[in-house]
Amino acid sequence: MSFERVQEKLNILADAAKYDVSCSSSGSNRTNTNKGLGNASNSGICHTYTEDGRCVSLLKILLTNHCIFDCAYCVTRKSNDIKRAAFQVQEVVDLTINFYRRNYIEGLFLSSGIFKSADYTMERLVSVAKKLRLEENFNGYIHLKSIPGASDELMREAGLYADRLSVNIEIPTEQGLKLLAPDKNRADFIKPMEKVKNEIIQYKSEKKLIKSTPKYAPAGQSTQMIVGASGENDMQIMYTSNYFYKNFNLKRVYYSGYVPISYDTRLPQIGTPVPMLRENRLYQTDWLLRFYGFNIEEILNEQHQHLDLDIDPKLGWALRNLHEFPVDVNKADKRMLARIPGLGMKSVFKILHARRYRQLNWDHLKAIGVSLNRAQYFLICASNKFETRDLTAEKIKGLILQNTKSKYTSMLSNQLNLFG
Ligand code: SF4
């Protein structure tokens, strides 16, 4: 196979993979063994994001962009008139090793359209990972996409060679899925997820008894949902996300603003802006649920089905619940400290530590890194410099937005700078 042909395939299949954002490489602890190549436990596996928030630290490609399915939102769908290509297993192995040796990448993110059948495709994805690990002694990070409907046996094998596995839900509701991806059904996603969850649990418990038990998908499993393709509101998206976190021990759910790519009456028209800010608000909500102790019903419910776009969800919750404030930072428990706008979890822990030695005032809070512009309306401390009571939620919101305009704008271009 000529270099030009591989290069051409790479152009096509890397371009086709760019719509998948579920490629964060955190959380693996695979170490370099046997003087092999790469080391996923080395935090050298970093997250690099392009300006619009897409992850770029791995060789991120499709095995093929041929597909027997016709999901309306997907550039790879069979009815789309595009140039098609397919890598051979060995070509992906060689590319990964060559790129790794040149220091271009730290790992591989490999997805694929479905050619022939789920198992036929999954078998090839697994072969790539297996060859990298067993023949090339590659210990770098590998994220494999699971093909919906793949057999249990292949899913079991995949987790023995990959650091992370993911199967994309894509569309948050079953109705949306039926409308836009009629070839797919929810059960085909759930089966491999269930399998991976159970294998992770089983391998972990076996490892406690038998040290030589291999690791199974040490970086866990993740999924991705497309935002804005099928008309779901934020409540539906986050309830789906919450369900999958709880039932399948997911490490991450990724939210990907729909990029209009086709003329299809079921979808937003070409030219409709990608909902980047909405995507950012969903990530922020996800963070609040996983790390800040919020319940989903507190943020999204029948009365409040959409996240505010002009303010982050924690500030939105605080403004709807002004009766819970002000919070005394010198007395409040961790749960309430975490709910004060302008305080990230790092600040919360620093406050809990520092107040053992002194009563904290505004200067201390500033030194700790609290964003006083937000926090001043929601807390009290050992000085009354900022105390301004009896302000309405609208007034507080106006004052905060007035002073954070530039920061707010910059959030658009960096979805991972969640609570600054
Ligand atoms: S199965 Fe996957 S690759 Fe194929 S059209 Fe649907 S989303 Fe695209």
Short mmCIF file of C-alpha atoms and ligand atoms in Angstrom, two decimals:
data_model
loop_
_atom_site.label_atom_id
_atom_site.label_comp_id
_atom_site.label_asym_id
_atom_site.label_seq_id
_atom_site.Cartn_x
_atom_site.Cartn_y
_atom_site.Cartn_z
CA MET A 1 0.00 0.00 0.00
CA SER A 2 1.49 3.34 -1.02
CA PHE A 3 2.22 6.10 1.44
CA GLU A 4 -0.08 8.42 -0.56
CA ARG A 5 -3.01 6.03 -0.22
CA VAL A 6 -2.55 5.71 3.54
CA GLN A 7 -2.25 9.47 3.75
CA GLU A 8 -5.49 9.85 1.81
CA LYS A 9 -7.27 7.39 4.10
CA LEU A 10 -5.94 9.26 7.08
CA ASN A 11 -7.33 12.53 5.77
CA ILE A 12 -10.76 11.02 5.20
CA LEU A 13 -11.00 8.98 8.37
CA ALA A 14 -9.55 11.57 10.73
CA ASP A 15 -11.94 14.15 9.34
CA ALA A 16 -14.90 11.80 9.83
CA ALA A 17 -13.90 11.17 13.45
CA LYS A 18 -13.86 14.81 14.49
CA TYR A 19 -17.55 14.89 15.43
CA ASP A 20 -17.00 12.47 18.29
CA VAL A 21 -15.98 14.35 21.43
CA SER A 22 -15.92 11.43 23.82
CA CYS A 23 -12.17 11.05 23.83
CA SER A 24 -10.95 12.40 27.13
CA SER A 25 -8.06 10.27 28.20
CA SER A 26 -8.16 10.75 31.94
CA GLY A 27 -8.23 8.11 34.57
CA SER A 28 -6.11 5.30 33.24
CA ASN A 29 -3.42 3.68 35.34
CA ARG A 30 -1.88 1.37 32.77
CA THR A 31 1.88 1.44 33.32
CA ASN A 32 4.79 0.75 31.06
CA THR A 33 5.72 -2.90 31.34
CA ASN A 34 8.45 -4.90 29.74
CA LYS A 35 10.25 -1.86 28.34
CA GLY A 36 7.31 -1.32 26.02
CA LEU A 37 6.19 1.78 24.22
CA GLY A 38 4.18 4.47 25.92
CA ASN A 39 2.76 4.85 29.34
CA ALA A 40 -0.87 5.73 29.95
CA SER A 41 -0.40 6.17 33.66
CA ASN A 42 1.95 9.01 33.01
CA SER A 43 -0.17 12.07 33.11
CA GLY A 44 1.63 12.85 29.90
CA ILE A 45 -1.64 11.66 28.48
CA CYS A 46 -3.08 15.10 28.50
CA HIS A 47 -6.29 16.70 27.43
CA THR A 48 -5.78 19.12 24.66
CA TYR A 49 -8.77 20.86 23.22
CA THR A 50 -9.14 22.88 20.10
CA GLU A 51 -10.67 26.29 20.38
CA ASP A 52 -14.17 24.88 20.02
CA GLY A 53 -13.56 22.34 22.74
CA ARG A 54 -12.72 19.22 20.72
CA CYS A 55 -10.16 16.88 22.14
CA VAL A 56 -6.95 16.51 20.10
CA SER A 57 -4.32 14.67 22.09
CA LEU A 58 -4.82 11.24 20.56
CA LEU A 59 -4.64 9.84 17.07
CA LYS A 60 -8.36 10.04 16.52
CA ILE A 61 -9.63 8.14 13.51
CA LEU A 62 -12.32 5.88 12.20
CA LEU A 63 -11.40 2.42 11.04
CA THR A 64 -13.84 3.02 8.20
CA ASN A 65 -16.47 5.54 7.23
CA HIS A 66 -18.48 2.91 5.38
CA CYS A 67 -21.68 2.28 7.30
CA ILE A 68 -24.73 0.12 6.80
CA PHE A 69 -26.84 2.48 8.94
CA ASP A 70 -28.39 5.78 8.00
CA CYS A 71 -28.46 7.95 11.11
CA ALA A 72 -29.62 11.36 9.89
CA TYR A 73 -27.26 13.39 12.12
CA CYS A 74 -24.11 11.52 11.03
CA VAL A 75 -21.76 12.47 8.25
CA THR A 76 -20.91 8.79 7.77
CA ARG A 77 -24.51 7.66 7.14
CA LYS A 78 -24.89 5.37 4.14
CA SER A 79 -27.05 7.81 2.14
CA ASN A 80 -24.44 10.58 2.35
CA ASP A 81 -22.53 11.04 -0.89
CA ILE A 82 -18.98 11.24 0.47
CA LYS A 83 -15.62 9.71 -0.26
CA ARG A 84 -15.30 6.43 1.63
CA ALA A 85 -12.23 4.66 2.93
CA ALA A 86 -11.25 1.84 5.24
CA PHE A 87 -8.02 1.11 7.03
CA GLN A 88 -6.67 -2.36 7.34
CA VAL A 89 -5.96 -3.42 10.90
CA GLN A 90 -2.19 -3.38 10.35
CA GLU A 91 -2.31 0.12 8.88
CA VAL A 92 -3.84 1.53 12.05
CA VAL A 93 -1.26 -0.30 14.15
CA ASP A 94 1.61 1.08 12.04
CA LEU A 95 0.23 4.62 12.07
CA THR A 96 -0.19 4.59 15.83
CA ILE A 97 3.32 3.33 16.43
CA ASN A 98 4.87 5.74 13.93
CA PHE A 99 2.99 8.75 15.31
CA TYR A 100 3.81 7.74 18.84
CA ARG A 101 7.52 7.42 18.07
CA ARG A 102 7.49 10.86 16.49
CA ASN A 103 5.82 12.23 19.61
CA TYR A 104 2.77 13.40 17.69
CA ILE A 105 0.35 11.49 19.88
CA GLU A 106 0.09 9.80 23.21
CA GLY A 107 -2.52 7.26 22.35
CA LEU A 108 -5.25 6.12 20.02
CA PHE A 109 -8.93 6.88 19.82
CA LEU A 110 -10.48 4.44 17.39
CA SER A 111 -14.08 4.46 16.27
CA SER A 112 -15.79 3.13 13.18
CA GLY A 113 -18.79 3.09 10.95
CA ILE A 114 -20.47 -0.29 10.88
CA PHE A 115 -19.46 -2.40 7.95
CA LYS A 116 -21.26 -5.71 7.41
CA SER A 117 -22.32 -6.15 11.04
CA ALA A 118 -21.63 -5.00 14.58
CA ASP A 119 -19.47 -8.04 15.35
CA TYR A 120 -17.53 -7.92 12.09
CA THR A 121 -16.57 -4.30 12.87
CA MET A 122 -15.94 -4.80 16.56
CA GLU A 123 -13.68 -7.73 15.84
CA ARG A 124 -11.43 -5.47 13.76
CA LEU A 125 -11.35 -2.75 16.39
CA VAL A 126 -10.34 -5.31 18.99
CA SER A 127 -7.66 -6.70 16.63
CA VAL A 128 -6.02 -3.27 16.42
CA ALA A 129 -5.84 -2.95 20.19
CA LYS A 130 -4.70 -6.54 20.61
CA LYS A 131 -1.88 -6.18 18.08
CA LEU A 132 -0.75 -2.92 19.65
CA ARG A 133 -0.58 -4.47 23.08
CA LEU A 134 0.69 -7.95 22.30
CA GLU A 135 2.82 -7.49 19.18
CA GLU A 136 4.05 -3.92 19.57
CA ASN A 137 4.12 -3.92 23.37
CA PHE A 138 2.34 -0.57 23.27
CA ASN A 139 1.36 0.73 26.70
CA GLY A 140 -0.03 4.08 25.59
CA TYR A 141 -3.65 5.01 25.96
CA ILE A 142 -6.25 3.25 23.82
CA HIS A 143 -9.88 4.29 23.66
CA LEU A 144 -12.08 1.96 21.60
CA LYS A 145 -15.57 2.75 20.52
CA SER A 146 -17.92 -0.15 21.12
CA ILE A 147 -20.22 -0.93 18.27
CA PRO A 148 -23.88 -1.05 19.37
CA GLY A 149 -25.04 -4.67 19.26
CA ALA A 150 -21.53 -6.20 19.52
CA SER A 151 -21.42 -9.60 21.21
CA ASP A 152 -20.52 -10.12 24.85
CA GLU A 153 -17.42 -12.09 23.93
CA LEU A 154 -15.97 -9.25 21.84
CA MET A 155 -16.81 -6.70 24.52
CA ARG A 156 -15.00 -8.84 27.06
CA GLU A 157 -11.93 -8.99 24.85
CA ALA A 158 -12.05 -5.27 24.03
CA GLY A 159 -11.74 -4.31 27.69
CA LEU A 160 -8.63 -6.44 28.12
CA TYR A 161 -6.70 -4.32 25.60
CA ALA A 162 -8.35 -0.89 25.74
CA ASP A 163 -8.04 1.63 28.55
CA ARG A 164 -11.46 3.05 27.89
CA LEU A 165 -14.52 1.79 26.08
CA SER A 166 -17.44 3.88 25.02
CA VAL A 167 -20.68 3.39 23.21
CA ASN A 168 -22.47 6.51 22.12
CA ILE A 169 -26.10 7.04 23.10
CA GLU A 170 -26.11 9.91 20.57
CA ILE A 171 -29.77 10.85 20.88
CA PRO A 172 -31.07 11.42 24.43
CA THR A 173 -34.58 9.98 24.02
CA GLU A 174 -35.98 6.85 22.41
CA GLN A 175 -38.43 8.90 20.34
CA GLY A 176 -35.57 11.02 19.01
CA LEU A 177 -33.59 7.91 18.21
CA LYS A 178 -36.51 6.38 16.34
CA LEU A 179 -36.91 9.55 14.31
CA LEU A 180 -33.26 10.13 13.40
CA ALA A 181 -31.65 6.68 13.62
CA PRO A 182 -34.37 4.18 12.77
CA ASP A 183 -31.81 1.33 12.37
CA LYS A 184 -30.80 1.63 16.02
CA ASN A 185 -32.49 0.90 19.28
CA ARG A 186 -31.67 1.67 22.88
CA ALA A 187 -31.17 -2.00 23.79
CA ASP A 188 -28.17 -2.21 21.44
CA PHE A 189 -26.35 0.48 23.48
CA ILE A 190 -27.40 -0.89 26.81
CA LYS A 191 -26.19 -4.44 26.22
CA PRO A 192 -22.49 -3.59 25.69
CA MET A 193 -22.61 -0.99 28.49
CA GLU A 194 -24.06 -3.53 30.87
CA LYS A 195 -21.43 -6.05 29.84
CA VAL A 196 -18.56 -3.59 30.36
CA LYS A 197 -19.94 -2.50 33.73
CA ASN A 198 -20.19 -6.09 34.95
CA GLU A 199 -16.76 -7.05 33.63
CA ILE A 200 -15.15 -4.06 35.36
CA ILE A 201 -16.75 -5.05 38.65
CA GLN A 202 -15.80 -8.70 38.21
CA TYR A 203 -12.18 -8.09 37.20
CA LYS A 204 -11.73 -5.66 40.08
CA SER A 205 -13.01 -8.10 42.64
CA GLU A 206 -10.94 -10.94 41.16
CA LYS A 207 -7.85 -8.75 41.32
CA LYS A 208 -8.29 -8.42 45.05
CA LEU A 209 -7.97 -12.20 45.34
CA ILE A 210 -5.58 -12.98 42.47
CA LYS A 211 -2.94 -10.33 41.89
CA SER A 212 -2.16 -11.45 38.35
CA THR A 213 -5.73 -10.79 37.13
CA PRO A 214 -5.42 -8.45 34.14
CA LYS A 215 -6.90 -4.98 34.15
CA TYR A 216 -10.18 -4.56 32.38
CA ALA A 217 -10.90 -1.13 30.82
CA PRO A 218 -9.02 0.65 33.64
CA ALA A 219 -10.24 4.07 32.52
CA GLY A 220 -13.85 2.89 32.57
CA GLN A 221 -16.53 3.61 30.04
CA SER A 222 -18.06 6.80 28.70
CA THR A 223 -20.70 7.90 26.25
CA GLN A 224 -21.69 10.87 24.14
CA MET A 225 -24.97 12.65 23.46
CA ILE A 226 -25.66 15.03 20.63
CA VAL A 227 -27.25 18.26 21.76
CA GLY A 228 -29.70 20.14 19.59
CA ALA A 229 -30.37 17.60 16.83
CA SER A 230 -33.66 16.16 17.98
CA GLY A 231 -35.50 18.82 19.98
CA GLU A 232 -34.97 17.45 23.50
CA ASN A 233 -34.96 19.97 26.33
CA ASP A 234 -32.13 20.21 28.87
CA MET A 235 -34.14 18.31 31.46
CA GLN A 236 -34.52 15.31 29.14
CA ILE A 237 -30.81 15.36 28.28
CA MET A 238 -29.63 15.57 31.89
CA TYR A 239 -32.10 12.99 33.18
CA THR A 240 -30.84 10.57 30.53
CA SER A 241 -27.29 11.38 31.51
CA ASN A 242 -28.08 10.88 35.19
CA TYR A 243 -29.70 7.52 34.45
CA PHE A 244 -26.63 6.28 32.57
CA TYR A 245 -24.20 7.53 35.23
CA LYS A 246 -26.16 5.74 37.92
CA ASN A 247 -26.89 2.49 36.15
CA PHE A 248 -23.68 1.88 34.22
CA ASN A 249 -21.00 3.50 36.40
CA LEU A 250 -19.97 5.77 33.54
CA LYS A 251 -16.84 7.83 34.00
CA ARG A 252 -18.05 10.59 31.72
CA VAL A 253 -20.94 11.66 29.58
CA TYR A 254 -19.89 14.00 26.79
CA TYR A 255 -22.25 16.53 25.27
CA SER A 256 -21.67 17.46 21.67
CA GLY A 257 -23.47 20.42 20.14
CA TYR A 258 -24.99 19.31 16.84
CA VAL A 259 -23.11 20.58 13.80
CA PRO A 260 -25.69 20.89 10.98
CA ILE A 261 -24.30 18.84 8.12
CA SER A 262 -27.27 17.78 6.04
CA TYR A 263 -30.39 19.03 4.35
CA ASP A 264 -32.96 17.01 6.23
CA THR A 265 -36.33 18.30 7.43
CA ARG A 266 -35.94 16.31 10.65
CA LEU A 267 -32.85 18.31 11.63
CA PRO A 268 -31.84 21.95 12.22
CA GLN A 269 -31.05 23.60 8.89
CA ILE A 270 -27.51 23.99 7.61
CA GLY A 271 -26.22 27.31 8.89
CA THR A 272 -27.91 26.96 12.29
CA PRO A 273 -25.23 27.84 14.86
CA VAL A 274 -23.71 24.98 16.84
CA PRO A 275 -25.16 25.29 20.38
CA MET A 276 -21.80 25.71 22.09
CA LEU A 277 -23.07 27.72 25.03
CA ARG A 278 -25.84 25.20 25.70
CA GLU A 279 -23.24 22.44 25.53
CA ASN A 280 -21.20 24.35 28.11
CA ARG A 281 -24.19 24.71 30.45
CA LEU A 282 -24.82 20.97 30.23
CA TYR A 283 -21.20 20.26 31.15
CA GLN A 284 -21.52 22.63 34.11
CA THR A 285 -24.67 20.86 35.26
CA ASP A 286 -22.97 17.50 34.86
CA TRP A 287 -20.15 18.81 37.09
CA LEU A 288 -22.61 20.01 39.74
CA LEU A 289 -24.23 16.57 39.87
CA ARG A 290 -20.98 14.64 40.06
CA PHE A 291 -18.83 16.81 42.29
CA TYR A 292 -20.95 19.44 44.05
CA GLY A 293 -23.61 17.26 45.64
CA PHE A 294 -26.59 18.62 43.69
CA ASN A 295 -29.56 16.43 42.85
CA ILE A 296 -30.81 16.69 39.32
CA GLU A 297 -34.31 17.72 40.47
CA GLU A 298 -32.85 20.82 42.11
CA ILE A 299 -31.52 22.12 38.82
CA LEU A 300 -33.96 20.81 36.23
CA ASN A 301 -37.58 19.91 36.83
CA GLU A 302 -41.04 20.34 35.30
CA GLN A 303 -41.08 24.04 36.21
CA HIS A 304 -37.55 24.59 34.98
CA GLN A 305 -36.87 22.43 31.94
CA HIS A 306 -34.16 24.57 30.35
CA LEU A 307 -30.86 25.79 31.73
CA ASP A 308 -30.35 29.54 31.69
CA LEU A 309 -27.96 30.54 28.96
CA ASP A 310 -26.90 33.86 30.46
CA ILE A 311 -25.81 32.49 33.84
CA ASP A 312 -24.29 29.21 34.99
CA PRO A 313 -26.56 26.60 36.61
CA LYS A 314 -25.16 27.04 40.11
CA LEU A 315 -25.84 30.76 40.08
CA GLY A 316 -29.29 30.02 38.60
CA TRP A 317 -30.06 27.63 41.46
CA ALA A 318 -28.83 30.15 44.06
CA LEU A 319 -30.99 32.94 42.61
CA ARG A 320 -34.07 30.69 42.72
CA ASN A 321 -33.25 29.75 46.31
CA LEU A 322 -32.25 33.01 47.92
CA HIS A 323 -33.93 31.85 51.16
CA GLU A 324 -30.92 29.47 51.65
CA PHE A 325 -28.51 32.44 51.75
CA PRO A 326 -26.42 34.12 53.07
CA VAL A 327 -24.25 31.19 54.11
CA ASP A 328 -21.81 31.75 56.96
CA VAL A 329 -18.47 30.48 55.60
CA ASN A 330 -17.11 30.12 59.12
CA LYS A 331 -19.88 27.70 60.15
CA ALA A 332 -21.54 26.12 57.12
CA ASP A 333 -21.07 22.48 56.20
CA LYS A 334 -19.38 21.33 52.99
CA ARG A 335 -22.70 20.83 51.20
CA MET A 336 -23.77 24.45 51.65
CA LEU A 337 -20.32 25.89 50.97
CA ALA A 338 -20.32 24.05 47.64
CA ARG A 339 -23.55 25.79 46.73
CA ILE A 340 -22.22 29.31 47.03
CA PRO A 341 -21.71 30.84 43.57
CA GLY A 342 -18.09 31.82 43.07
CA LEU A 343 -16.71 28.91 45.12
CA GLY A 344 -15.20 25.91 43.37
CA MET A 345 -14.60 22.69 45.29
CA LYS A 346 -10.92 23.58 45.74
CA SER A 347 -11.96 26.76 47.55
CA VAL A 348 -14.45 24.80 49.63
CA PHE A 349 -11.74 22.44 50.87
CA LYS A 350 -9.36 25.32 51.52
CA ILE A 351 -12.04 27.11 53.57
CA LEU A 352 -12.78 23.99 55.62
CA HIS A 353 -9.08 23.67 56.36
CA ALA A 354 -8.30 27.35 57.00
CA ARG A 355 -11.21 28.02 59.34
CA ARG A 356 -9.82 25.52 61.82
CA TYR A 357 -7.19 28.13 62.62
CA ARG A 358 -8.96 31.46 62.24
CA GLN A 359 -12.21 33.21 61.48
CA LEU A 360 -12.16 33.94 57.76
CA ASN A 361 -12.78 37.41 56.40
CA TRP A 362 -13.02 38.74 52.84
CA ASP A 363 -9.26 39.10 52.49
CA HIS A 364 -8.78 35.46 53.43
CA LEU A 365 -11.48 34.41 50.97
CA LYS A 366 -9.87 36.41 48.22
CA ALA A 367 -6.50 34.81 48.93
CA ILE A 368 -8.14 31.39 48.82
CA GLY A 369 -9.37 32.13 45.31
CA VAL A 370 -13.06 32.81 45.90
CA SER A 371 -14.64 34.87 43.15
CA LEU A 372 -15.92 37.75 45.24
CA ASN A 373 -17.85 39.29 42.40
CA ARG A 374 -20.28 36.38 42.66
CA ALA A 375 -19.85 35.17 46.19
CA GLN A 376 -20.38 38.53 47.92
CA TYR A 377 -24.18 38.31 47.53
CA PHE A 378 -24.43 34.82 49.00
CA LEU A 379 -22.16 34.61 52.03
CA ILE A 380 -21.20 36.23 55.27
CA CYS A 381 -17.81 36.07 56.97
CA ALA A 382 -15.82 37.76 59.71
CA SER A 383 -16.16 41.22 58.21
CA ASN A 384 -19.06 43.08 56.70
CA LYS A 385 -17.25 44.90 53.92
CA PHE A 386 -19.53 43.63 51.16
CA GLU A 387 -22.72 42.96 53.01
CA THR A 388 -25.53 44.16 50.81
CA ARG A 389 -28.81 42.57 51.83
CA ASP A 390 -32.36 42.88 50.56
CA LEU A 391 -31.37 42.65 46.92
CA THR A 392 -33.75 40.80 44.63
CA ALA A 393 -32.60 37.88 42.47
CA GLU A 394 -32.97 40.04 39.35
CA LYS A 395 -30.86 42.81 40.87
CA ILE A 396 -28.10 40.41 41.94
CA LYS A 397 -28.06 38.77 38.52
CA GLY A 398 -27.78 42.17 36.84
CA LEU A 399 -24.90 43.23 39.07
CA ILE A 400 -23.00 39.99 38.51
CA LEU A 401 -23.47 40.01 34.74
CA GLN A 402 -22.43 43.63 34.57
CA ASN A 403 -19.07 42.80 36.10
CA THR A 404 -18.35 39.50 34.36
CA LYS A 405 -19.06 40.25 30.76
CA SER A 406 -15.60 39.50 29.37
CA LYS A 407 -15.22 36.33 31.38
CA TYR A 408 -18.66 35.20 30.28
CA THR A 409 -17.75 35.67 26.64
CA SER A 410 -14.53 33.73 26.99
CA MET A 411 -16.50 30.78 28.39
CA LEU A 412 -17.91 30.29 24.94
CA SER A 413 -14.55 29.27 23.64
CA ASN A 414 -13.52 27.02 26.48
CA GLN A 415 -16.15 24.63 27.65
CA LEU A 416 -13.92 22.99 30.18
CA ASN A 417 -13.20 26.09 32.21
CA LEU A 418 -16.33 25.33 34.11
CA PHE A 419 -16.56 27.38 37.26
CA GLY A 420 -13.37 29.41 37.12
S1 SF4 B 1 -24.14 3.77 13.02
FE1 SF4 B 1 -22.67 5.29 13.71
S2 SF4 B 1 -21.34 5.66 11.96
FE2 SF4 B 1 -23.16 4.61 11.17
S3 SF4 B 1 -24.51 6.26 10.51
FE3 SF4 B 1 -25.09 5.76 12.61
S4 SF4 B 1 -23.89 7.17 13.91
FE4 SF4 B 1 -22.97 7.16 11.83
#
